[in-house]
Amino acid sequence: MGFFEAFLGVIIFIIVVSILSSAIKVVREYERGVIFRLGRLIGAKGPGLFFIVPLVDKFVKIDLRIVAFDIPKQRVITKDNVSVDVDAAVYYRVFDPSRAVVQVENYLHATNLLAQTTLRDVLGQVELDELLTKREELSKKIGDILDTYTDPWGIKVVAVSIKDVSMPESMLRAIAKQAEAEREKRSRIIVAEGEYIAAEKIAAAAKLYMESPFALRLRELQTLTDIAREKNMVVVTTTTEAGDIGKMAALVKGLLEKEGK
C-alpha cells in the first residue's frame, strides 16, 4: 500500500508540474502571445510572464520584428514588350498580432504571393528605360500597394527593394548599340553647332568686307604681312596701295576718336 501511494504521489506531482509548466508562458519584448479560449479570441498578451488555462486556452506566439524575404525571380514583360527577370526583396512587420492570426491562415505565405503578383503588375505597366532608371520610385509604388492589401491582416510592409534586373544577351547588345548611337548623335550636334556659329561669323565678316572695301584691303595686307613674316619676305606696296593705306588709317583713326567721345 505504501508503495502504491508513493507511486500515485509521483504521478500526481508529474501531472501538476506538467499542468503548471503549460500554464506559464513567457514572451520576449519583441513577441506577443495571442490567446484563444475554447476557440474564441481573447487577445494578445505580453511581453513578460502570464498564465493560461491548460487544455482550455490555445497560445500562438507572434514575432513583431521586421522580417525580410526574397521574392522568387519573376519574368516580367514590360510595356514596350521586353522580357526581363527581376529579383526583389520585401521587408515587413506584424503590428497587430491578433489580426495576423485571425484574418489570414499564413501571413508570410500570403504576403509573398501577393508581392509576386504586384511586382509583375506594376513593372508590366512601365517601359524598360523607366524600369532601369526609376527603381526607387517603382519599389515605393509596389510597397504602397502591398501595404494597402496587407493592412487588414495586421501586416505593415516597411519597404520593397528591386535588387536586380537581368535581360537576355541580345537585348544587352541592342542597348549598347543604342547608347553608342546616342553618343554619336550628341557629338554630331556639337560639331554642327560649332559649324553654324563659324558660318555666322564668316557671313558677318563677308558682309563687313562688302560694305567697306578698305576693310577688305586691310585684311588682304594683313594676310600678306603674315605670309611675309613667315617666309622672311618684304611686302612692297604701290602708290595707289599706299594711298589706300592712308585712307584706311584715317578711317581707323576716325573710328577710334568716335569711340573715345
Short mmCIF file of C-alpha atoms in Angstrom, two decimals:
data_model
loop_
_atom_site.label_atom_id
_atom_site.label_comp_id
_atom_site.label_asym_id
_atom_site.label_seq_id
_atom_site.Cartn_x
_atom_site.Cartn_y
_atom_site.Cartn_z
CA MET A 1 0.00 0.00 0.00
CA GLY A 2 2.81 2.34 0.85
CA PHE A 3 4.46 1.74 -2.49
CA PHE A 4 1.22 2.38 -4.36
CA GLU A 5 0.64 5.66 -2.52
CA ALA A 6 4.19 6.76 -3.25
CA PHE A 7 3.84 5.87 -6.91
CA LEU A 8 0.49 7.68 -7.10
CA GLY A 9 2.02 10.70 -5.43
CA VAL A 10 4.80 10.81 -8.03
CA ILE A 11 2.26 10.57 -10.85
CA ILE A 12 0.18 13.39 -9.37
CA PHE A 13 3.29 15.51 -8.88
CA ILE A 14 4.31 15.00 -12.51
CA ILE A 15 0.81 15.91 -13.70
CA VAL A 16 0.73 19.06 -11.56
CA VAL A 17 4.17 20.16 -12.77
CA SER A 18 3.18 19.47 -16.35
CA ILE A 19 -0.03 21.49 -15.99
CA LEU A 20 1.77 24.36 -14.31
CA SER A 21 4.50 24.41 -16.94
CA SER A 22 1.90 24.51 -19.70
CA ALA A 23 0.02 27.26 -17.88
CA ILE A 24 3.03 29.55 -17.50
CA LYS A 25 4.01 31.46 -20.62
CA VAL A 26 6.88 33.89 -21.14
CA VAL A 27 7.18 36.09 -24.21
CA ARG A 28 10.10 38.34 -25.07
CA GLU A 29 9.99 42.08 -25.64
CA TYR A 30 9.68 41.66 -29.42
CA GLU A 31 6.98 38.95 -29.17
CA ARG A 32 3.29 38.75 -28.35
CA GLY A 33 1.11 35.79 -27.39
CA VAL A 34 -2.33 35.51 -29.00
CA ILE A 35 -4.75 33.63 -26.72
CA PHE A 36 -7.80 31.60 -27.80
CA ARG A 37 -10.16 30.21 -25.14
CA LEU A 38 -12.38 27.41 -26.33
CA GLY A 39 -11.91 28.70 -29.87
CA ARG A 40 -12.74 32.33 -29.10
CA LEU A 41 -10.12 35.07 -29.41
CA ILE A 42 -9.20 36.52 -26.03
CA GLY A 43 -6.49 38.89 -27.26
CA ALA A 44 -2.74 39.39 -27.40
CA LYS A 45 -0.61 39.40 -24.27
CA GLY A 46 2.97 40.23 -23.47
CA PRO A 47 5.77 40.89 -23.13
CA GLY A 48 6.65 39.17 -19.87
CA LEU A 49 5.12 36.38 -17.77
CA PHE A 50 1.44 35.41 -17.81
CA PHE A 51 -0.76 32.37 -17.26
CA ILE A 52 -3.22 30.49 -19.43
CA VAL A 53 -5.76 27.81 -18.59
CA PRO A 54 -4.34 24.43 -19.65
CA LEU A 55 -6.45 22.37 -22.05
CA VAL A 56 -8.78 25.35 -22.44
CA ASP A 57 -6.59 28.10 -23.84
CA LYS A 58 -4.56 27.92 -27.01
CA PHE A 59 -1.42 30.05 -27.27
CA VAL A 60 0.11 31.36 -30.54
CA LYS A 61 3.39 33.27 -30.40
CA ILE A 62 3.96 36.08 -32.94
CA ASP A 63 7.26 37.87 -33.68
CA LEU A 64 6.93 41.66 -34.06
CA ARG A 65 10.38 42.31 -35.52
CA ILE A 66 10.95 43.34 -39.13
CA VAL A 67 11.23 40.27 -41.33
CA ALA A 68 12.67 40.13 -44.86
CA PHE A 69 12.00 37.63 -47.60
CA ASP A 70 13.14 37.36 -51.21
CA ILE A 71 10.58 37.36 -53.97
CA PRO A 72 11.38 34.47 -56.32
CA LYS A 73 12.82 35.69 -59.63
CA GLN A 74 9.92 36.95 -61.72
CA ARG A 75 9.74 37.01 -65.53
CA VAL A 76 8.19 40.38 -66.44
CA ILE A 77 7.19 41.70 -69.86
CA THR A 78 7.48 45.49 -69.86
CA LYS A 79 5.15 47.92 -71.60
CA ASP A 80 7.45 48.02 -74.65
CA ASN A 81 7.40 44.18 -74.88
CA VAL A 82 10.84 43.50 -73.40
CA SER A 83 11.20 40.33 -71.33
CA VAL A 84 13.27 40.77 -68.14
CA ASP A 85 13.93 38.78 -64.96
CA VAL A 86 13.51 40.77 -61.75
CA ASP A 87 14.80 39.97 -58.25
CA ALA A 88 13.30 41.83 -55.30
CA ALA A 89 13.01 41.70 -51.52
CA VAL A 90 10.19 42.68 -49.16
CA TYR A 91 10.58 43.95 -45.58
CA TYR A 92 7.54 43.75 -43.30
CA ARG A 93 6.49 43.52 -39.67
CA VAL A 94 3.40 42.48 -37.71
CA PHE A 95 1.73 45.44 -35.99
CA ASP A 96 -1.48 43.64 -34.92
CA PRO A 97 -0.81 40.06 -33.77
CA SER A 98 -4.48 39.19 -33.36
CA ARG A 99 -5.39 40.13 -36.92
CA ALA A 100 -2.27 38.40 -38.28
CA VAL A 101 -3.54 35.14 -36.76
CA VAL A 102 -7.28 35.53 -37.38
CA GLN A 103 -7.53 37.28 -40.75
CA VAL A 104 -5.14 35.11 -42.78
CA GLU A 105 -4.06 31.49 -42.45
CA ASN A 106 -0.35 32.06 -43.14
CA TYR A 107 0.51 35.75 -43.37
CA LEU A 108 4.08 35.15 -44.57
CA HIS A 109 3.00 32.90 -47.45
CA ALA A 110 0.11 35.21 -48.36
CA THR A 111 2.33 38.30 -48.36
CA ASN A 112 4.90 36.52 -50.53
CA LEU A 113 2.31 35.52 -53.16
CA LEU A 114 0.80 39.00 -53.14
CA ALA A 115 4.25 40.55 -53.61
CA GLN A 116 4.89 38.39 -56.69
CA THR A 117 1.66 39.38 -58.44
CA THR A 118 2.01 43.05 -57.51
CA LEU A 119 5.59 43.14 -58.80
CA ARG A 120 4.54 41.74 -62.19
CA ASP A 121 1.53 44.04 -62.45
CA VAL A 122 3.41 47.25 -61.66
CA LEU A 123 6.52 46.56 -63.74
CA GLY A 124 4.41 45.37 -66.67
CA GLN A 125 2.97 48.89 -66.93
CA VAL A 126 6.30 50.67 -67.47
CA GLU A 127 8.85 50.69 -70.26
CA LEU A 128 12.34 49.23 -69.92
CA ASP A 129 14.08 52.62 -69.62
CA GLU A 130 11.84 53.59 -66.72
CA LEU A 131 12.41 50.23 -65.03
CA LEU A 132 16.19 50.69 -65.23
CA THR A 133 16.30 54.35 -64.17
CA LYS A 134 13.47 54.61 -61.63
CA ARG A 135 13.92 51.58 -59.39
CA GLU A 136 13.38 53.52 -56.16
CA GLU A 137 10.10 55.06 -57.35
CA LEU A 138 8.82 51.71 -58.60
CA SER A 139 9.89 49.95 -55.39
CA LYS A 140 7.98 52.52 -53.34
CA LYS A 141 4.90 52.11 -55.54
CA ILE A 142 4.96 48.34 -55.11
CA GLY A 143 5.41 48.74 -51.36
CA ASP A 144 2.46 51.14 -51.07
CA ILE A 145 0.18 48.76 -52.98
CA LEU A 146 1.29 45.80 -50.86
CA ASP A 147 0.77 47.75 -47.65
CA THR A 148 -2.79 48.61 -48.70
CA TYR A 149 -3.64 44.92 -49.12
CA THR A 150 -1.82 43.64 -46.02
CA ASP A 151 -3.08 46.30 -43.61
CA PRO A 152 -6.30 44.35 -42.81
CA TRP A 153 -4.08 41.39 -41.92
CA GLY A 154 -2.19 43.42 -39.32
CA ILE A 155 0.92 43.47 -41.54
CA LYS A 156 2.94 46.62 -42.28
CA VAL A 157 5.10 46.50 -45.42
CA VAL A 158 8.12 48.60 -44.47
CA ALA A 159 9.94 48.57 -47.81
CA VAL A 160 10.35 46.82 -51.13
CA SER A 161 13.71 46.70 -52.90
CA ILE A 162 14.23 45.81 -56.56
CA LYS A 163 17.66 44.18 -56.34
CA ASP A 164 18.43 43.15 -59.90
CA VAL A 165 17.04 43.39 -63.42
CA SER A 166 18.57 40.92 -65.88
CA MET A 167 17.98 40.83 -69.63
CA PRO A 168 18.85 38.49 -72.49
CA GLU A 169 22.27 38.96 -74.11
CA SER A 170 20.69 40.14 -77.36
CA MET A 171 18.85 42.90 -75.51
CA LEU A 172 22.06 44.00 -73.76
CA ARG A 173 23.80 44.30 -77.14
CA ALA A 174 20.87 46.31 -78.50
CA ILE A 175 21.01 48.69 -75.53
CA ALA A 176 24.78 49.13 -76.00
CA LYS A 177 24.25 49.98 -79.69
CA GLN A 178 21.53 52.44 -78.76
CA ALA A 179 23.82 54.15 -76.24
CA GLU A 180 26.62 54.36 -78.82
CA ALA A 181 24.23 55.85 -81.37
CA GLU A 182 23.06 58.40 -78.81
CA ARG A 183 26.66 59.45 -78.07
CA GLU A 184 27.39 59.79 -81.80
CA LYS A 185 24.23 61.85 -82.20
CA ARG A 186 25.30 64.26 -79.44
CA SER A 187 28.79 64.52 -80.98
CA ARG A 188 27.34 65.40 -84.37
CA ILE A 189 25.06 68.00 -82.82
CA ILE A 190 28.03 69.67 -81.12
CA VAL A 191 30.03 69.71 -84.37
CA ALA A 192 27.04 71.08 -86.29
CA GLU A 193 26.51 73.83 -83.71
CA GLY A 194 30.18 74.79 -83.98
CA GLU A 195 30.00 74.91 -87.77
CA TYR A 196 26.83 77.01 -87.58
CA ILE A 197 28.50 79.56 -85.29
CA ALA A 198 31.56 79.67 -87.55
CA ALA A 199 29.35 80.16 -90.61
CA GLU A 200 27.55 83.04 -88.88
CA LYS A 201 30.86 84.75 -88.14
CA ILE A 202 32.08 84.21 -91.72
CA ALA A 203 28.83 85.66 -93.04
CA ALA A 204 29.19 88.69 -90.75
CA ALA A 205 32.79 89.20 -91.90
CA ALA A 206 31.78 88.89 -95.56
CA LYS A 207 29.05 91.49 -95.05
CA LEU A 208 31.55 93.84 -93.43
CA TYR A 209 34.03 93.44 -96.29
CA MET A 210 31.30 94.07 -98.85
CA GLU A 211 30.21 97.26 -97.10
CA SER A 212 33.79 98.53 -96.57
CA PRO A 213 36.35 97.92 -99.36
CA PHE A 214 39.02 99.46 -97.14
CA ALA A 215 38.42 96.80 -94.52
CA LEU A 216 38.79 94.11 -97.17
CA ARG A 217 42.00 95.70 -98.42
CA LEU A 218 43.32 95.96 -94.87
CA ARG A 219 42.63 92.27 -94.37
CA GLU A 220 44.50 91.44 -97.57
CA LEU A 221 47.52 93.46 -96.45
CA GLN A 222 47.43 91.82 -93.03
CA THR A 223 47.42 88.39 -94.66
CA LEU A 224 50.33 89.36 -96.93
CA THR A 225 52.24 90.67 -93.91
CA ASP A 226 51.72 87.40 -92.03
CA ILE A 227 52.92 85.39 -95.03
CA ALA A 228 55.93 87.67 -95.48
CA ARG A 229 56.87 87.30 -91.83
CA GLU A 230 56.77 83.51 -92.08
CA LYS A 231 58.75 83.44 -95.36
CA ASN A 232 61.12 86.25 -94.37
CA MET A 233 59.92 88.41 -97.25
CA VAL A 234 59.35 92.13 -97.73
CA VAL A 235 55.97 93.47 -98.85
CA VAL A 236 56.21 96.40 -101.29
CA THR A 237 53.07 98.48 -101.91
CA THR A 238 52.32 100.67 -104.90
CA THR A 239 51.44 104.33 -104.72
CA THR A 240 47.77 103.52 -105.04
CA GLU A 241 48.03 100.95 -102.27
CA ALA A 242 49.87 103.46 -100.10
CA GLY A 243 47.05 105.91 -100.64
CA ASP A 244 44.57 103.25 -99.74
CA ILE A 245 46.51 102.51 -96.60
CA GLY A 246 46.46 106.17 -95.68
CA LYS A 247 42.73 106.30 -96.18
CA MET A 248 42.34 103.17 -94.09
CA ALA A 249 44.49 104.67 -91.35
CA ALA A 250 42.36 107.80 -91.39
CA LEU A 251 39.24 105.64 -91.22
CA VAL A 252 40.56 103.71 -88.23
CA LYS A 253 41.60 106.94 -86.51
CA GLY A 254 38.17 108.43 -87.02
CA LEU A 255 36.50 105.34 -85.60
CA LEU A 256 38.77 105.43 -82.56
CA GLU A 257 38.05 109.12 -81.98
CA LYS A 258 34.33 108.43 -82.29
CA GLU A 259 34.54 105.67 -79.71
CA GLY A 260 36.56 107.96 -77.43
CA LYS A 261 33.75 110.51 -77.41
#
